[in-house]
Structure formats: structure tokens, C-alpha cells
Amino acid sequence: MSDDVMSRPARQPDRTEVTGPEQTDVYDVYEPDPHRARGVTVALVHGGFWRERYDRTHLGPLAEALARDGFHVANLEYPRTGMPGGGWPGTATALLATLAAVRADTDLPDPLVLVGHSAGGHLVTWLASEGRVPDLLGAVGLGPVADLTTADRLHLGDDAARAFLGGTPDEVPDAWAAADPARQRSTAPVALVSGEHDDVVPPEVAHAYAATRTDDDAPASTATARGADHVDLIDPEHPAYLLVLAEVEELTLH
């Protein structure tokens, strides 16, 4: 596994928009070549187990690649565990507000696809639930922590979900119920992509989410990126990128 995409330089965003008073109230915009523009905005939500040390910067290469492939891209920041406004429910509330600012950005196309990696995969799956984001084309989760019960059972990220939610499922059951997309109705299509060799968020987490879906839910699918680990899923130089791109494109056709 190579983690170099986590620190690989990418081109600077075309602009950065500040949406509120906190340092995390911000998103970066990457614009496509006008001749290749698809008329769709992709909002990226980074991972890092909701922890402060990981910010949106490491999604720069992915944002650049998606813009090169014709999408307008908004790379969203959000407060993480231990930061002002971070943790549950602050992280979700702040992310909803930033996403509202993206929707109100007149220079970004209205059709919207969410793409989230790891903990960001949890957040975009949650955003695709219970009608939280109207007119959403869908969400793509990459190595997503989409089922919090399974994530907790596997102690992913040294019990990162417990730190994020402020306690165990027994201690704060309401928070776990409110935060777990696996316990909620999906109202926009969800596509979950796991790396074949992902030992950070194993594929069984995505499969556990898919198993909770019923006929009342919007469509949900799972796919496996062959030969990929957790970080390869956000590396546009890895073959997994073609699968990610295909899943995003599929959502734009519905």
C-alpha cells in the first residue's frame, strides 16, 4: 500500500468559499474545462474517522481528477471530534449548513452527487437518508463506515465511532440511532465501493449496510475495487478510480 496520495500535491482550487465563523466552515471549488463540463456538481467529504488530524487537503488529487473529467467539484470541510462544533451532532449540523451553501452557490450546477471516503462515506450515506438533501442524485461511499453497529463491533479506528458519538451504544443510544444510516431510510440512491484489500474499513461494513435495505429504501449497491486498499479508493492514479468514476456517472443517469 502507498499512502502518498494522502500528501501528494494537487493543483490549487479555483476558489475557496467561507461559509461561517469557524475555520471548518469552508469549501474548495475545482472547476472543469468549460468544454468538458457535465453540468453536475460533486461534493466531496473526506474521511479520517471524524478526527481532527485529517482534513480535506488529502482529497485534492481526487478533486482535481474529477474536475478534469468534467465535474464541478466542491471539497467540503467539517468540524471533527474535539474541535469547536465537532462530534455528534455538531459535525452533521455543520456539514448540512456547508452543503446548503454549496447548493446556493450560483456558479455550481444544481444536480448534485455526494462522494465520501471512510468516515466521509458514513456522512454522505447519512445525508442521503431521511430526505436530508432534497433532489440529491445520490451518494457514493468509498470504504464507507456506513453501518455504525458493525464498525463498533469491529472496533474500527480504535473505537472512533464511540469517540465521535460521545459514548458506547449503551451509554448514548439515541445518538447512535440518529447517526447510523443503517437504521434509517435511504431517500437517494447509494453506491458503496470497498477495496478488496481494505483492512481499515473492511468490505463487510458496506455489505452490512446493504443488508439493512428494504423495498421502502432508495436503491443501494455495493462494488469491490479489485486489488485496492483503503487509500487506493481516493487515488486517481489507481485503477480503482475508474470504478469510482463509473459509480458517479451512473448516479447522474437516473
Short mmCIF file of C-alpha atoms in Angstrom, two decimals:
data_model
loop_
_atom_site.label_atom_id
_atom_site.label_comp_id
_atom_site.label_asym_id
_atom_site.label_seq_id
_atom_site.Cartn_x
_atom_site.Cartn_y
_atom_site.Cartn_z
CA MET A 1 0.00 0.00 0.00
CA SER A 2 1.15 3.51 -0.79
CA ASP A 3 -0.19 6.37 1.25
CA ASP A 4 1.42 9.01 -0.95
CA VAL A 5 -1.95 10.24 -2.18
CA MET A 6 -2.54 11.49 1.37
CA SER A 7 0.23 14.04 0.87
CA ARG A 8 0.51 14.23 -2.91
CA PRO A 9 0.37 17.80 -4.23
CA ALA A 10 -2.64 18.78 -6.28
CA ARG A 11 -3.43 21.97 -8.11
CA GLN A 12 -4.84 24.75 -6.04
CA PRO A 13 -8.63 25.09 -6.06
CA ASP A 14 -10.09 27.71 -8.32
CA ARG A 15 -11.67 29.37 -5.31
CA THR A 16 -12.35 28.79 -1.64
CA GLU A 17 -15.64 29.86 -0.09
CA VAL A 18 -16.01 30.70 3.60
CA THR A 19 -19.49 29.90 4.87
CA GLY A 20 -19.34 30.69 8.59
CA PRO A 21 -17.24 31.80 11.57
CA GLU A 22 -15.35 28.56 12.25
CA GLN A 23 -12.19 27.57 10.38
CA THR A 24 -14.06 24.48 9.22
CA ASP A 25 -16.88 26.48 7.62
CA VAL A 26 -15.31 26.33 4.18
CA TYR A 27 -15.26 24.51 0.88
CA ASP A 28 -12.90 24.49 -2.10
CA VAL A 29 -14.15 24.62 -5.68
CA TYR A 30 -12.44 22.89 -8.60
CA GLU A 31 -13.89 23.82 -11.97
CA PRO A 32 -13.79 21.71 -15.13
CA ASP A 33 -12.76 22.86 -18.56
CA PRO A 34 -15.91 24.59 -19.87
CA HIS A 35 -15.83 22.43 -22.99
CA ARG A 36 -15.89 19.24 -20.90
CA ALA A 37 -18.33 20.36 -18.19
CA ARG A 38 -21.06 17.83 -17.48
CA GLY A 39 -23.33 20.21 -15.59
CA VAL A 40 -23.09 18.19 -12.37
CA THR A 41 -21.57 19.12 -9.00
CA VAL A 42 -19.73 16.51 -6.97
CA ALA A 43 -19.42 17.35 -3.27
CA LEU A 44 -16.52 15.55 -1.63
CA VAL A 45 -16.50 14.65 2.08
CA HIS A 46 -13.16 13.46 3.43
CA GLY A 47 -12.51 10.72 5.95
CA GLY A 48 -10.16 10.18 8.86
CA PHE A 49 -12.52 8.60 11.41
CA TRP A 50 -14.01 12.03 12.18
CA ARG A 51 -10.68 13.05 13.82
CA GLU A 52 -9.07 16.47 13.78
CA ARG A 53 -5.75 15.41 12.25
CA TYR A 54 -7.34 14.62 8.88
CA ASP A 55 -8.73 17.48 6.79
CA ARG A 56 -9.95 17.97 3.23
CA THR A 57 -6.46 18.60 1.82
CA HIS A 58 -5.78 14.93 1.07
CA LEU A 59 -8.75 14.81 -1.32
CA GLY A 60 -7.09 17.40 -3.54
CA PRO A 61 -5.87 14.84 -6.11
CA LEU A 62 -9.33 13.27 -6.32
CA ALA A 63 -10.99 16.67 -6.66
CA GLU A 64 -8.56 17.62 -9.41
CA ALA A 65 -9.20 14.36 -11.28
CA LEU A 66 -12.99 14.66 -11.09
CA ALA A 67 -12.79 18.23 -12.37
CA ARG A 68 -10.56 17.06 -15.21
CA ASP A 69 -13.27 14.53 -16.04
CA GLY A 70 -15.87 17.25 -16.36
CA PHE A 71 -17.42 17.69 -12.93
CA HIS A 72 -17.67 20.82 -10.86
CA VAL A 73 -16.23 19.78 -7.50
CA ALA A 74 -16.81 21.19 -4.03
CA ASN A 75 -14.36 19.75 -1.47
CA LEU A 76 -16.14 20.24 1.86
CA GLU A 77 -14.58 20.77 5.28
CA TYR A 78 -16.31 20.00 8.57
CA PRO A 79 -15.53 20.08 12.30
CA ARG A 80 -14.18 16.82 13.70
CA THR A 81 -14.16 15.18 17.12
CA GLY A 82 -12.66 17.52 19.71
CA MET A 83 -12.87 20.63 17.53
CA PRO A 84 -15.30 23.52 18.05
CA GLY A 85 -18.65 22.28 16.79
CA GLY A 86 -17.30 18.78 16.17
CA GLY A 87 -18.60 15.42 17.32
CA TRP A 88 -22.22 14.39 17.23
CA PRO A 89 -24.46 16.10 16.26
CA GLY A 90 -22.32 19.15 15.56
CA THR A 91 -20.39 17.59 12.69
CA ALA A 92 -23.59 16.66 10.88
CA THR A 93 -25.23 20.04 11.52
CA ALA A 94 -22.19 21.91 10.22
CA LEU A 95 -21.94 19.70 7.16
CA LEU A 96 -25.60 20.27 6.32
CA ALA A 97 -25.02 24.03 6.55
CA THR A 98 -21.95 23.90 4.29
CA LEU A 99 -23.82 21.74 1.80
CA ALA A 100 -26.65 24.29 1.79
CA ALA A 101 -24.09 26.94 0.88
CA VAL A 102 -22.87 24.75 -1.98
CA ARG A 103 -26.46 24.37 -3.21
CA ALA A 104 -26.87 28.14 -3.07
CA ASP A 105 -23.61 28.75 -4.99
CA THR A 106 -24.89 30.06 -8.32
CA ASP A 107 -21.65 29.13 -10.09
CA LEU A 108 -22.13 25.44 -9.28
CA PRO A 109 -24.64 23.31 -11.23
CA ASP A 110 -27.71 22.20 -9.31
CA PRO A 111 -27.53 18.42 -10.00
CA LEU A 112 -25.57 17.05 -7.02
CA VAL A 113 -23.75 13.82 -6.23
CA LEU A 114 -22.06 13.27 -2.86
CA VAL A 115 -18.80 11.31 -2.64
CA GLY A 116 -17.36 10.45 0.76
CA HIS A 117 -14.39 8.39 1.87
CA SER A 118 -14.21 6.34 5.08
CA ALA A 119 -15.90 8.45 7.79
CA GLY A 120 -16.93 10.72 4.93
CA GLY A 121 -18.63 7.66 3.47
CA HIS A 122 -20.67 7.46 6.65
CA LEU A 123 -21.56 11.13 6.40
CA VAL A 124 -22.68 11.06 2.76
CA THR A 125 -24.76 7.91 3.36
CA TRP A 126 -26.36 9.69 6.31
CA LEU A 127 -27.00 12.75 4.14
CA ALA A 128 -28.70 10.50 1.58
CA SER A 129 -31.15 9.34 4.26
CA GLU A 130 -34.48 10.70 5.54
CA GLY A 131 -34.78 13.36 2.85
CA ARG A 132 -31.99 15.47 4.37
CA VAL A 133 -30.76 16.73 0.98
CA PRO A 134 -33.64 17.36 -1.42
CA ASP A 135 -33.20 16.46 -5.10
CA LEU A 136 -29.96 14.61 -4.44
CA LEU A 137 -28.89 12.42 -7.36
CA GLY A 138 -27.21 10.02 -4.96
CA ALA A 139 -24.19 9.28 -2.80
CA VAL A 140 -21.05 7.23 -3.39
CA GLY A 141 -19.30 5.90 -0.29
CA LEU A 142 -15.67 4.81 -0.67
CA GLY A 143 -14.53 2.40 2.04
CA PRO A 144 -17.53 3.78 3.94
CA VAL A 145 -18.26 3.45 7.66
CA ALA A 146 -21.89 3.05 6.57
CA ASP A 147 -23.05 0.72 9.35
CA LEU A 148 -22.03 2.06 12.74
CA THR A 149 -23.05 -1.07 14.65
CA THR A 150 -20.73 -3.21 12.54
CA ALA A 151 -17.99 -0.58 12.79
CA ASP A 152 -18.28 -0.66 16.56
CA ARG A 153 -18.25 -4.44 16.70
CA LEU A 154 -15.02 -4.42 14.69
CA HIS A 155 -13.56 -1.57 16.81
CA LEU A 156 -12.66 0.33 13.67
CA GLY A 157 -10.23 3.18 14.13
CA ASP A 158 -9.65 2.30 17.79
CA ASP A 159 -13.34 2.79 18.57
CA ALA A 160 -13.52 6.03 16.61
CA ALA A 161 -17.31 5.87 16.44
CA ARG A 162 -17.55 5.92 20.23
CA ALA A 163 -15.31 9.00 20.37
CA PHE A 164 -17.38 10.67 17.66
CA LEU A 165 -20.75 9.91 19.25
CA GLY A 166 -19.69 10.56 22.83
CA GLY A 167 -20.05 7.07 24.28
CA THR A 168 -20.94 3.45 23.70
CA PRO A 169 -24.22 2.32 22.14
CA ASP A 170 -25.50 1.56 25.65
CA GLU A 171 -24.40 4.93 27.04
CA VAL A 172 -25.80 7.17 24.28
CA PRO A 173 -28.32 5.03 22.37
CA ASP A 174 -30.19 8.00 20.93
CA ALA A 175 -27.03 9.37 19.35
CA TRP A 176 -26.21 6.00 17.79
CA ALA A 177 -29.71 5.69 16.37
CA ALA A 178 -29.70 9.23 14.99
CA ALA A 179 -26.23 8.93 13.43
CA ASP A 180 -26.40 5.45 11.92
CA PRO A 181 -27.60 5.44 8.29
CA ALA A 182 -28.06 1.67 8.52
CA ARG A 183 -31.01 2.32 10.84
CA GLN A 184 -32.58 4.95 8.60
CA ARG A 185 -34.48 5.08 5.34
CA SER A 186 -32.36 5.96 2.35
CA THR A 187 -34.10 8.54 0.19
CA ALA A 188 -31.49 8.86 -2.56
CA PRO A 189 -29.55 6.08 -4.31
CA VAL A 190 -26.42 4.91 -2.51
CA ALA A 191 -23.44 3.18 -4.13
CA LEU A 192 -20.81 1.76 -1.78
CA VAL A 193 -17.35 0.90 -3.10
CA SER A 194 -14.96 -1.17 -0.98
CA GLY A 195 -11.36 -2.07 -1.61
CA GLU A 196 -10.68 -5.78 -1.95
CA HIS A 197 -7.75 -5.47 0.45
CA ASP A 198 -9.15 -2.77 2.73
CA ASP A 199 -8.28 -3.67 6.33
CA VAL A 200 -9.16 -0.22 7.69
CA VAL A 201 -12.87 -0.38 6.82
CA PRO A 202 -13.41 -3.92 5.53
CA PRO A 203 -15.97 -4.62 2.80
CA GLU A 204 -18.24 -6.33 5.32
CA VAL A 205 -19.22 -2.89 6.66
CA ALA A 206 -20.69 -1.87 3.30
CA HIS A 207 -22.35 -5.26 2.94
CA ALA A 208 -23.87 -4.93 6.41
CA TYR A 209 -25.43 -1.60 5.38
CA ALA A 210 -26.79 -3.08 2.15
CA ALA A 211 -28.35 -5.95 4.11
CA THR A 212 -30.47 -3.45 6.08
CA ARG A 213 -32.15 -2.05 2.97
CA THR A 214 -35.80 -2.83 2.23
CA ASP A 215 -38.27 -2.11 -0.55
CA ASP A 216 -39.01 1.22 1.14
CA ASP A 217 -35.45 2.41 0.60
CA ALA A 218 -33.87 4.04 -2.41
CA PRO A 219 -31.63 1.68 -4.39
CA ALA A 220 -28.37 0.64 -2.76
CA SER A 221 -25.49 -1.21 -4.39
CA THR A 222 -22.07 -2.50 -3.40
CA ALA A 223 -19.00 -2.92 -5.57
CA THR A 224 -15.46 -4.15 -4.94
CA ALA A 225 -12.37 -2.46 -6.30
CA ARG A 226 -10.02 -5.32 -7.11
CA GLY A 227 -6.50 -5.00 -5.77
CA ALA A 228 -7.35 -1.84 -3.83
CA ASP A 229 -6.81 -0.97 -0.18
CA HIS A 230 -8.45 1.81 1.82
CA VAL A 231 -6.37 4.69 0.48
CA ASP A 232 -6.32 3.44 -3.12
CA LEU A 233 -10.03 4.30 -3.31
CA ILE A 234 -9.21 8.03 -3.35
CA ASP A 235 -6.13 7.74 -5.59
CA PRO A 236 -6.92 8.82 -9.16
CA GLU A 237 -3.71 7.09 -10.29
CA HIS A 238 -5.02 3.69 -9.11
CA PRO A 239 -7.32 1.60 -11.35
CA ALA A 240 -9.99 1.89 -8.62
CA TYR A 241 -10.60 5.44 -9.84
CA LEU A 242 -12.28 4.12 -12.98
CA LEU A 243 -14.80 2.26 -10.82
CA VAL A 244 -15.39 5.34 -8.67
CA LEU A 245 -15.91 7.45 -11.79
CA ALA A 246 -18.34 4.88 -13.21
CA GLU A 247 -20.40 4.89 -10.00
CA VAL A 248 -20.63 8.69 -10.04
CA GLU A 249 -21.59 8.68 -13.70
CA GLU A 250 -24.26 6.03 -13.07
CA LEU A 251 -25.95 8.25 -10.50
CA THR A 252 -26.10 11.13 -12.98
CA LEU A 253 -28.13 8.99 -15.37
CA HIS A 254 -31.06 8.37 -13.02
#
